PDB file of C-alpha atoms in Angstrom:
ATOM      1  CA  UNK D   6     101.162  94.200  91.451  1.00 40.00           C
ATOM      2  CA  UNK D   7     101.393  93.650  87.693  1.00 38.00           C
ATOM      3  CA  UNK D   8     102.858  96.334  85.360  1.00 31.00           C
ATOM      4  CA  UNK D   9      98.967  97.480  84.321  1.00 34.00           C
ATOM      5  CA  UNK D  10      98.617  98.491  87.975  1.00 33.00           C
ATOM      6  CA  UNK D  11     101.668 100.570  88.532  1.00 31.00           C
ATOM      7  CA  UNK D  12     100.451 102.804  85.861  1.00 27.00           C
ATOM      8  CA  UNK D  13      97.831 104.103  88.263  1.00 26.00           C
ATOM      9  CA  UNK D  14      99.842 106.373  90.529  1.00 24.00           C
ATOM     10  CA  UNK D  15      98.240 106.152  93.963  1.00 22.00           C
ATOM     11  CA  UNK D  16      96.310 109.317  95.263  1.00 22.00           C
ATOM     12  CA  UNK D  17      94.889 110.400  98.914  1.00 22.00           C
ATOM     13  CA  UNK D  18      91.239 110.786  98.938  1.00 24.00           C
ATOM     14  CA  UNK D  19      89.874 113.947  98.115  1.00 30.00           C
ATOM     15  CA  UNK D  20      87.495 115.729 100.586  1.00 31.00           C
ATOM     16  CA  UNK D  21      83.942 115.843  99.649  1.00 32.00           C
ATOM     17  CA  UNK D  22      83.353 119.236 101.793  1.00 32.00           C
ATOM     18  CA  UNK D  23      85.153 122.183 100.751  1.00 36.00           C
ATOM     19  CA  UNK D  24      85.778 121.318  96.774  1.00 40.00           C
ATOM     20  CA  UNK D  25      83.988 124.448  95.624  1.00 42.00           C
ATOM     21  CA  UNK D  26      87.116 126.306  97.286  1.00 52.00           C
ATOM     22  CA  UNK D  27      89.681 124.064  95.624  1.00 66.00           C
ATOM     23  CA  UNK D  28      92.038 125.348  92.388  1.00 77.00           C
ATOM     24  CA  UNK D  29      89.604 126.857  89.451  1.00 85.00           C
ATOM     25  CA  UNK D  30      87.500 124.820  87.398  1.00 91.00           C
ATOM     26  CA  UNK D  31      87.848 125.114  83.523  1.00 93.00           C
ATOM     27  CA  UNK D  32      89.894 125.638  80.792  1.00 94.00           C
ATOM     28  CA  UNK D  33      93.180 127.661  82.379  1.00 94.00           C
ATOM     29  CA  UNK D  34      93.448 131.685  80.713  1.00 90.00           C
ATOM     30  CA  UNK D  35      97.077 130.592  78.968  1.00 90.00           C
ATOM     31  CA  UNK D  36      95.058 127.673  76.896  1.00 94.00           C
ATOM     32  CA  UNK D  37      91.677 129.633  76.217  1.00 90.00           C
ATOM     33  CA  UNK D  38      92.963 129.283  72.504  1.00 90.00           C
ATOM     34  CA  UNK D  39      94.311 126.551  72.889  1.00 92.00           C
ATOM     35  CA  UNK D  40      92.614 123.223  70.486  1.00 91.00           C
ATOM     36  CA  UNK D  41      93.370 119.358  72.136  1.00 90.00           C
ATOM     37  CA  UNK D  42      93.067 116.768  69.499  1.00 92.00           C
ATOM     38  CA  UNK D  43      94.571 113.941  71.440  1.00 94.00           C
ATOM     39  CA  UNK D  44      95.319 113.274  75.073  1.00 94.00           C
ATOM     40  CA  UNK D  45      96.889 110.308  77.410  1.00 92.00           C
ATOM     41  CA  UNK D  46      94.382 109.020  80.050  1.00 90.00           C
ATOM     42  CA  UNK D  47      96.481 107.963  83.216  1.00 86.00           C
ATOM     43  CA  UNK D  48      93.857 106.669  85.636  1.00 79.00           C
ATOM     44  CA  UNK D  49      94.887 107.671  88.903  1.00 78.00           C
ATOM     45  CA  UNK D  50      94.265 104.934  91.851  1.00 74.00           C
ATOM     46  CA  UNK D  51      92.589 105.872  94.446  1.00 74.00           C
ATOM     47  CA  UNK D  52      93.728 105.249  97.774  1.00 69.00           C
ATOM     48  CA  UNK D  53      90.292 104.444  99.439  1.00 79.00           C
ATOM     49  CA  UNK D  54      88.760 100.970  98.779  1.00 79.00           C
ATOM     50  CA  UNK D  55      85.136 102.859  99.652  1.00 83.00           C
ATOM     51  CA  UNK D  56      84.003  99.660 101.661  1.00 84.00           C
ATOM     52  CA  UNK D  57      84.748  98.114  98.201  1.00 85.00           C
ATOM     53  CA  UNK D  58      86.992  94.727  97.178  1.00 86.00           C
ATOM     54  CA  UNK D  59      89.965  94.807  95.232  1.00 85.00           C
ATOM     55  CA  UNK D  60      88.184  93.805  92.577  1.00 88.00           C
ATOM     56  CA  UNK D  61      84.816  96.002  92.734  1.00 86.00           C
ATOM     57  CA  UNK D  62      87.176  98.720  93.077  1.00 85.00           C
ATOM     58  CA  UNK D  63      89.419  98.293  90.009  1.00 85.00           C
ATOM     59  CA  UNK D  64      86.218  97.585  88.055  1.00 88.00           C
ATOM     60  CA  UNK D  65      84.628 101.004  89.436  1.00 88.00           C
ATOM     61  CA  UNK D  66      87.819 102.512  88.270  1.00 86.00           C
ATOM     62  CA  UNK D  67      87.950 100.652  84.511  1.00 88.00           C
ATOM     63  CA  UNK D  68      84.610 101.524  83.947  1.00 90.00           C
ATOM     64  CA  UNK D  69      85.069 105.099  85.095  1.00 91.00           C
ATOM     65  CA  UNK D  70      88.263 104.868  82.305  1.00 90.00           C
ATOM     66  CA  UNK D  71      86.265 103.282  79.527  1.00 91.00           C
ATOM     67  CA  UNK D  72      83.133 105.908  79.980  1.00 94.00           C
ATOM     68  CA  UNK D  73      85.755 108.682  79.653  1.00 94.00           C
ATOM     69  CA  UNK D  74      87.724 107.504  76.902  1.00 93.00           C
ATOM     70  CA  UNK D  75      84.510 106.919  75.033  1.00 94.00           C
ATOM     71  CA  UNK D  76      83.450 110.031  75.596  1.00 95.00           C
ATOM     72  CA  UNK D  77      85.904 111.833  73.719  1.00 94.00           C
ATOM     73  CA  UNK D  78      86.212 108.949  71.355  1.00 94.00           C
ATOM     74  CA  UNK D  79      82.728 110.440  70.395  1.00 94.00           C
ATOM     75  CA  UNK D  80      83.918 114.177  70.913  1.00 93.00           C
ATOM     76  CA  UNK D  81      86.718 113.071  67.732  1.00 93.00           C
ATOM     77  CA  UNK D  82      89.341 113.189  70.087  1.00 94.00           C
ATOM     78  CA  UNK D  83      92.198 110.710  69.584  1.00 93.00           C
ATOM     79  CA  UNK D  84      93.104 109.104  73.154  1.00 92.00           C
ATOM     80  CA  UNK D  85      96.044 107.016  74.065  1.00 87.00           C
ATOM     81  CA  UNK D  86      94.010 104.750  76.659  1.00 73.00           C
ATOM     82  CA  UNK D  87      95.410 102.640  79.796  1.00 68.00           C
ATOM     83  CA  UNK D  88      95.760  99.645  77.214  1.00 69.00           C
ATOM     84  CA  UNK D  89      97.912 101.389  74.785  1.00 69.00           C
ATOM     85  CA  UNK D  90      99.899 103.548  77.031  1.00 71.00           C
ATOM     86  CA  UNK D  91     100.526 100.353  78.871  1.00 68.00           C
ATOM     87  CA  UNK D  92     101.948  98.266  76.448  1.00 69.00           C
ATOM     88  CA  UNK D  93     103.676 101.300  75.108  1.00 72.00           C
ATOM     89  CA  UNK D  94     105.555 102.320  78.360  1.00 72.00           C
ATOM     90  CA  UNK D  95     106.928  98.665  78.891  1.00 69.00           C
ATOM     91  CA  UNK D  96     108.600  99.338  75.654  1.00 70.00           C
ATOM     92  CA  UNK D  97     110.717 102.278  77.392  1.00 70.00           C
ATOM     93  CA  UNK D  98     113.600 101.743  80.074  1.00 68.00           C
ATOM     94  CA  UNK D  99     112.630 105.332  81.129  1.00 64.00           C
ATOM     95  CA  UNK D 100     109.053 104.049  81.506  1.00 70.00           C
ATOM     96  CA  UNK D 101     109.637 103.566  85.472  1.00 73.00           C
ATOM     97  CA  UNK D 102     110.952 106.469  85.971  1.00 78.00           C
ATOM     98  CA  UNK D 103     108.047 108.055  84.597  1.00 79.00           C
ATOM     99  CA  UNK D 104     105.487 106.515  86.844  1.00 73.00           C
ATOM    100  CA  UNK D 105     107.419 106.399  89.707  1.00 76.00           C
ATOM    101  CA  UNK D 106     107.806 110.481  89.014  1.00 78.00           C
ATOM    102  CA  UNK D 107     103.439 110.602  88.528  1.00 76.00           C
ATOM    103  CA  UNK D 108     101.481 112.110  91.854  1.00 72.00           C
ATOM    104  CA  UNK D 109     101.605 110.532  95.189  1.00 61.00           C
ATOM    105  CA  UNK D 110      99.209 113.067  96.620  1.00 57.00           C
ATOM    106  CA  UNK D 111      95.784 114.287  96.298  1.00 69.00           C
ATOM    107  CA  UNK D 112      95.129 115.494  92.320  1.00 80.00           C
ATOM    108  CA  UNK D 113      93.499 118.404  93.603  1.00 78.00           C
ATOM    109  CA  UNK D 114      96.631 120.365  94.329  1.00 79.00           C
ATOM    110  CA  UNK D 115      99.009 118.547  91.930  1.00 82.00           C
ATOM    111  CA  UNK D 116     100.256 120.447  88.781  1.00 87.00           C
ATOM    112  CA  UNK D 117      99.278 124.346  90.566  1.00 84.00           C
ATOM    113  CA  UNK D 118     101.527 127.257  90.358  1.00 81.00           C
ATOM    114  CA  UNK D 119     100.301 128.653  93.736  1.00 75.00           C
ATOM    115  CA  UNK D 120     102.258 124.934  94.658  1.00 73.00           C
ATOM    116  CA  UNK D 121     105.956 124.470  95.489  1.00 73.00           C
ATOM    117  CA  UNK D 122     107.769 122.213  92.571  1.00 77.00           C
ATOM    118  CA  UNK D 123     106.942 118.441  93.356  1.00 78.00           C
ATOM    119  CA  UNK D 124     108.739 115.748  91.490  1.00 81.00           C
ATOM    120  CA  UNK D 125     105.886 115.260  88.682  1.00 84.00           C
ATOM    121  CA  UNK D 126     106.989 118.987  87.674  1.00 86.00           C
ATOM    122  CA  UNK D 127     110.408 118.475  88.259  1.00 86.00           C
ATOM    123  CA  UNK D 128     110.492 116.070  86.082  1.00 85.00           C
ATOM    124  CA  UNK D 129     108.353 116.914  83.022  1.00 88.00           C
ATOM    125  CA  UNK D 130     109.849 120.126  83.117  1.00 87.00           C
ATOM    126  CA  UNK D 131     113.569 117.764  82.610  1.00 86.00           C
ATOM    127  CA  UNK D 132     112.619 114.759  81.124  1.00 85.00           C
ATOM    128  CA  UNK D 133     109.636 115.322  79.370  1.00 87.00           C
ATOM    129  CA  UNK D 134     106.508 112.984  78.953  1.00 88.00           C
ATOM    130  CA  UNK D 135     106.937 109.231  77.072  1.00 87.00           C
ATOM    131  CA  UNK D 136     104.451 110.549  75.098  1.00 88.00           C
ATOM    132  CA  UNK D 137     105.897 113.762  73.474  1.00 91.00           C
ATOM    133  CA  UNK D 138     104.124 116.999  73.719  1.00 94.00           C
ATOM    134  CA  UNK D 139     100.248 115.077  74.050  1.00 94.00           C
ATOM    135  CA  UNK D 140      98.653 116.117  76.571  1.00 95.00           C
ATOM    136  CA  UNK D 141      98.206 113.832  80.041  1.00 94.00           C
ATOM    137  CA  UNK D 142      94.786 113.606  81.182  1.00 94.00           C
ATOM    138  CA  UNK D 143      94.487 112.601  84.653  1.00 91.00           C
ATOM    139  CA  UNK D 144      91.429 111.280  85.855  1.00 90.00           C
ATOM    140  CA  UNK D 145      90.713 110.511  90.179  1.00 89.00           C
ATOM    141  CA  UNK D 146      87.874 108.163  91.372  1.00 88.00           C
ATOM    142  CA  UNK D 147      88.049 110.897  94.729  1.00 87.00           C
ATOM    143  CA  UNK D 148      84.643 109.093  96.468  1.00 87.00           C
ATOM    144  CA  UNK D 149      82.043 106.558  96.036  1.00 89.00           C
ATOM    145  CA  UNK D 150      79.656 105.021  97.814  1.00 87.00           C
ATOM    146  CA  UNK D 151      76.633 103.330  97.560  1.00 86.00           C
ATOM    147  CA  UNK D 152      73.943 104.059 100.719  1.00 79.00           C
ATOM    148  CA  UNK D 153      72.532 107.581 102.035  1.00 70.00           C
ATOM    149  CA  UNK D 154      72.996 110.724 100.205  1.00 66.00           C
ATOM    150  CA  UNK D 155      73.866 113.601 102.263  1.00 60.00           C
ATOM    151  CA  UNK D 156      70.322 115.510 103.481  1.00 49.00           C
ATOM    152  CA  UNK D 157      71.310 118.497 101.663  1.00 47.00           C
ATOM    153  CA  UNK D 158      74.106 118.415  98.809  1.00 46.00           C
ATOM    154  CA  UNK D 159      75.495 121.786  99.049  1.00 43.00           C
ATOM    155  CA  UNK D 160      77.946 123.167  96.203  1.00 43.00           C
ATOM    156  CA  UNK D 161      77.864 124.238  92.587  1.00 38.00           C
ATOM    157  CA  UNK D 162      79.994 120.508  91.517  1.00 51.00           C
ATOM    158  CA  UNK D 163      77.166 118.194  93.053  1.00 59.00           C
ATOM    159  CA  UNK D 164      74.059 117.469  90.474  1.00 65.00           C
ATOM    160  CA  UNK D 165      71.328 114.933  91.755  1.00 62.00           C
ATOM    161  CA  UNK D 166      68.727 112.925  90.086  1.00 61.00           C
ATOM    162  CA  UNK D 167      66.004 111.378  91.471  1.00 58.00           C
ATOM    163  CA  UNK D 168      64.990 108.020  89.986  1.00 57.00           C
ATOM    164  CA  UNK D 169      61.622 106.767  91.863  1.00 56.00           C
ATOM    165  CA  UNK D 170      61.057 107.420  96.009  1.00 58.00           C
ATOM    166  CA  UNK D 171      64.301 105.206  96.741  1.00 58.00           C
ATOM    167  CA  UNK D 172      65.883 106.793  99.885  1.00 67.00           C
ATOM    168  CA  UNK D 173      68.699 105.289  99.524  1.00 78.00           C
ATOM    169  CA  UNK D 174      71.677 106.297  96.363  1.00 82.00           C
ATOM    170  CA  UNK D 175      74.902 106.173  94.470  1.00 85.00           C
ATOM    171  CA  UNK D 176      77.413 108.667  94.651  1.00 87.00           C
ATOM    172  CA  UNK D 177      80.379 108.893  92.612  1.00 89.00           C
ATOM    173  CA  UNK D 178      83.034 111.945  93.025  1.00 90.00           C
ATOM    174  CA  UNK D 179      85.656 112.149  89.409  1.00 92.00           C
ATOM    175  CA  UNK D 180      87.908 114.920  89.233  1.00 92.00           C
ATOM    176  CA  UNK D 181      90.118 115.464  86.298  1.00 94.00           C
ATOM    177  CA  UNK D 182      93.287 117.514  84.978  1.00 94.00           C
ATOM    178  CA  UNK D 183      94.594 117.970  81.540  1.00 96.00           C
ATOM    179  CA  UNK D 184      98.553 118.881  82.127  1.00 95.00           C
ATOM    180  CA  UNK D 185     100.556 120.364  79.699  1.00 95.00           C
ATOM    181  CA  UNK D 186     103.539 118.272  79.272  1.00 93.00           C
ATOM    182  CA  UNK D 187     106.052 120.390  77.982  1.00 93.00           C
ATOM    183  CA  UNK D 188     105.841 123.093  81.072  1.00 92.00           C
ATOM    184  CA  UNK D 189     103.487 120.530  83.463  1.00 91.00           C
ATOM    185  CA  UNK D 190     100.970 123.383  83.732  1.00 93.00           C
ATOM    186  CA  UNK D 191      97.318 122.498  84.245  1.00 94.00           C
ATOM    187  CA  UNK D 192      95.538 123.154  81.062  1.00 96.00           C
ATOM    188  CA  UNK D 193      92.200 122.267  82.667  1.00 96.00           C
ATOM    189  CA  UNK D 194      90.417 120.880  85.675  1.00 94.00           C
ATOM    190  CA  UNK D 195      87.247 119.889  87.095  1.00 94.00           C
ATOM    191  CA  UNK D 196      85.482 118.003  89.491  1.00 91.00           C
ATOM    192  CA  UNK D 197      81.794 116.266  89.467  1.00 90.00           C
ATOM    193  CA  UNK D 198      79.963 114.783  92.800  1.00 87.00           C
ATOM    194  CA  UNK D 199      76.758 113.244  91.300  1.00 86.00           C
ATOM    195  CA  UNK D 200      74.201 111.716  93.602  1.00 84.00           C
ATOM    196  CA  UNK D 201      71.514 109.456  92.481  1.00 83.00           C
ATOM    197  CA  UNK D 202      68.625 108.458  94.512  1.00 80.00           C
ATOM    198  CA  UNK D 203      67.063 105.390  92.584  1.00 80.00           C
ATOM    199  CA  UNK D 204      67.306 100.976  93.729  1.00 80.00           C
ATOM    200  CA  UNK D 205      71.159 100.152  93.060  1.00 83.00           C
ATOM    201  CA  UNK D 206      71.772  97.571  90.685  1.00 86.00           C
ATOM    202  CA  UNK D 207      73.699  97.412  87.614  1.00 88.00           C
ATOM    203  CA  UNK D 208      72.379  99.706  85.445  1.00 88.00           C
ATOM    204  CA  UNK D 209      71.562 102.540  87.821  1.00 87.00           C
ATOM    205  CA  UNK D 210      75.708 102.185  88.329  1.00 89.00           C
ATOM    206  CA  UNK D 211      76.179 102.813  84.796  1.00 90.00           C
ATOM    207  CA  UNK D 212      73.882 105.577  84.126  1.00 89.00           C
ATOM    208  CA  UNK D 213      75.547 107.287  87.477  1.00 89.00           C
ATOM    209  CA  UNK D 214      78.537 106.919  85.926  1.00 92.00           C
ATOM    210  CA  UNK D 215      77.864 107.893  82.235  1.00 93.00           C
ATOM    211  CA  UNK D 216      75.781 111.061  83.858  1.00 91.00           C
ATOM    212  CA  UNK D 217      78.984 111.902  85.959  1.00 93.00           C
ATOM    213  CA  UNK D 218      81.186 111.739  83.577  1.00 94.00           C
ATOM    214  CA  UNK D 219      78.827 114.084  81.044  1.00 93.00           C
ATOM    215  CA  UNK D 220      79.125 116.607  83.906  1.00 92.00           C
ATOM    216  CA  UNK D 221      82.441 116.344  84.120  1.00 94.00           C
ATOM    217  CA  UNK D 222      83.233 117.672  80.406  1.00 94.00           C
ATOM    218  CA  UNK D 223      80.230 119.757  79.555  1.00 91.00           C
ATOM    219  CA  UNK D 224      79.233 122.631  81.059  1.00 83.00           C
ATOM    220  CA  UNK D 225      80.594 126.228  81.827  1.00 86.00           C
ATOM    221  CA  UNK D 226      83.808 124.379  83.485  1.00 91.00           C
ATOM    222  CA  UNK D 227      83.849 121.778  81.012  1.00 92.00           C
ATOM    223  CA  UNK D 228      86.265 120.972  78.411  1.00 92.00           C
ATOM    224  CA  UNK D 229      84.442 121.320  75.181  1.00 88.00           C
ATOM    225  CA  UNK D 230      85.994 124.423  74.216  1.00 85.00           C
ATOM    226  CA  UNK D 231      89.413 122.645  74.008  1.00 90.00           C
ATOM    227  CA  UNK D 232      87.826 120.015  71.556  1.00 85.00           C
ATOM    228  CA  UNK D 233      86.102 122.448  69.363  1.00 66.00           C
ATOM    229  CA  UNK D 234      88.093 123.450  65.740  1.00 58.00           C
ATOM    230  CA  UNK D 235      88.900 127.429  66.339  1.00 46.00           C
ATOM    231  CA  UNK D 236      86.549 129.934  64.857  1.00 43.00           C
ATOM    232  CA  UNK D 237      87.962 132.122  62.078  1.00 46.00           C
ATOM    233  CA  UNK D 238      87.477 135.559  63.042  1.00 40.00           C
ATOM    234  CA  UNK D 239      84.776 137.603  61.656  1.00 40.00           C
ATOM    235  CA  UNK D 240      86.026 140.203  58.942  1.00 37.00           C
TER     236      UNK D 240
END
């Protein structure tokens, strides 16, 4: 497995039923005030292939990283991306023990105080993060599949669009968490199912993507109100 690889630490599939009573979605109360100007993307791998190839996979997964990073690209965000952070880690003898220290288990719990300390705390909290006091955005491919949409899609994190009488759809599941590295508190989370009833081909797999990934950062759980420059207070 090359070096780019091992950056993506591996993750246990995330259950589709039962997300709405998961950790909270949105900014956390400690970093209501808080303003993010950069972040680290660490792609998490997922540990499903989702009747997939290697190689559909890891392309699912890249374009799932390059949608996000552009994203807040266009939000004025600077983002270390899997490219930079890459090369920049093989510069570091630490660098291993840094990803072999990253989540082994499902994102959805990882990084929550209601948690005992795993060794991704353990060792932010000692070490610290390669990449100083920037904030780590992890991002989980949790499901995808490309066939029949559930009859009824039941919870407040699924949206569905329907393109044309096509019964059959996409559906792509991305859950995300902005950590704190100094304490390795979670900043903010949330989590997007998007189902799309339309042919599949390879622009309905794009605009299922770029739509789940909009989701994913706008809305009442979304992370806007980290990017935005703080209001001065009225007088």
């Amino acid at each position: 497995m090359s070096f780019a690889k091992n950056i993506l630490a591996v993750l246990l599939l995330s259950s589709i039923v039962g997300c709405a009573s998961g950790p909270p979605r949105g900014v956390r109360a400690p970093y209501s005030e808080a303003q993010t100007q950069k972040v680290v993307i660490i792609q998490v791998e997922a540990s499903s292939h989702f009747g997939l190839t290697d190689s559909q996979r890891d392309a699912l997964e890249w374009n799932a990283h390059t949608e996000i990073a552009s994203w807040l690209v266009n939000k004025g965000v600077e983002v270390v991306s899997l490219d930079h952070s890459t090369r920049y880690l093989r510069s570091l003898e630490e660098s291993q023990d840094f990803l072999d220290a990253m989540p082994e288990d499902s994102l959805r719990h990882t990084f929550e105080p209601d948690q005992s300390v795993t060794k991704e705390v353990e060792y932010l909290r000692k070490a610290g993060s390669p990449f100083g006091d920037v904030p780590l955005l992890f991002v989980e491919l949790a499901y995808y599949t490309e066939g029949d949409c559930r009859e009824k899609a039941a919870g407040e994190h699924v949206v569905t669009r329907n393109v044309g009488p096509s019964k059959t759809c996409l559906v792509t599941h991305l859950r995300a968490k902005l950590v704190d590295p100094l304490n390795a508190q979670t900043m903010w989370e949330n989590h997007v199912l998007m189902e799309r009833y339309s042919d599949i081909d390879p622009k309905a797999r794009a605009k299922n993507l770029e739509d789940t990934v909009h989701f994913l950062f706008t809305g009442k759980h979304g992370l806007l109100s980290l990017l935005e420059e703080p209001r001065e207070s009225s007088r």
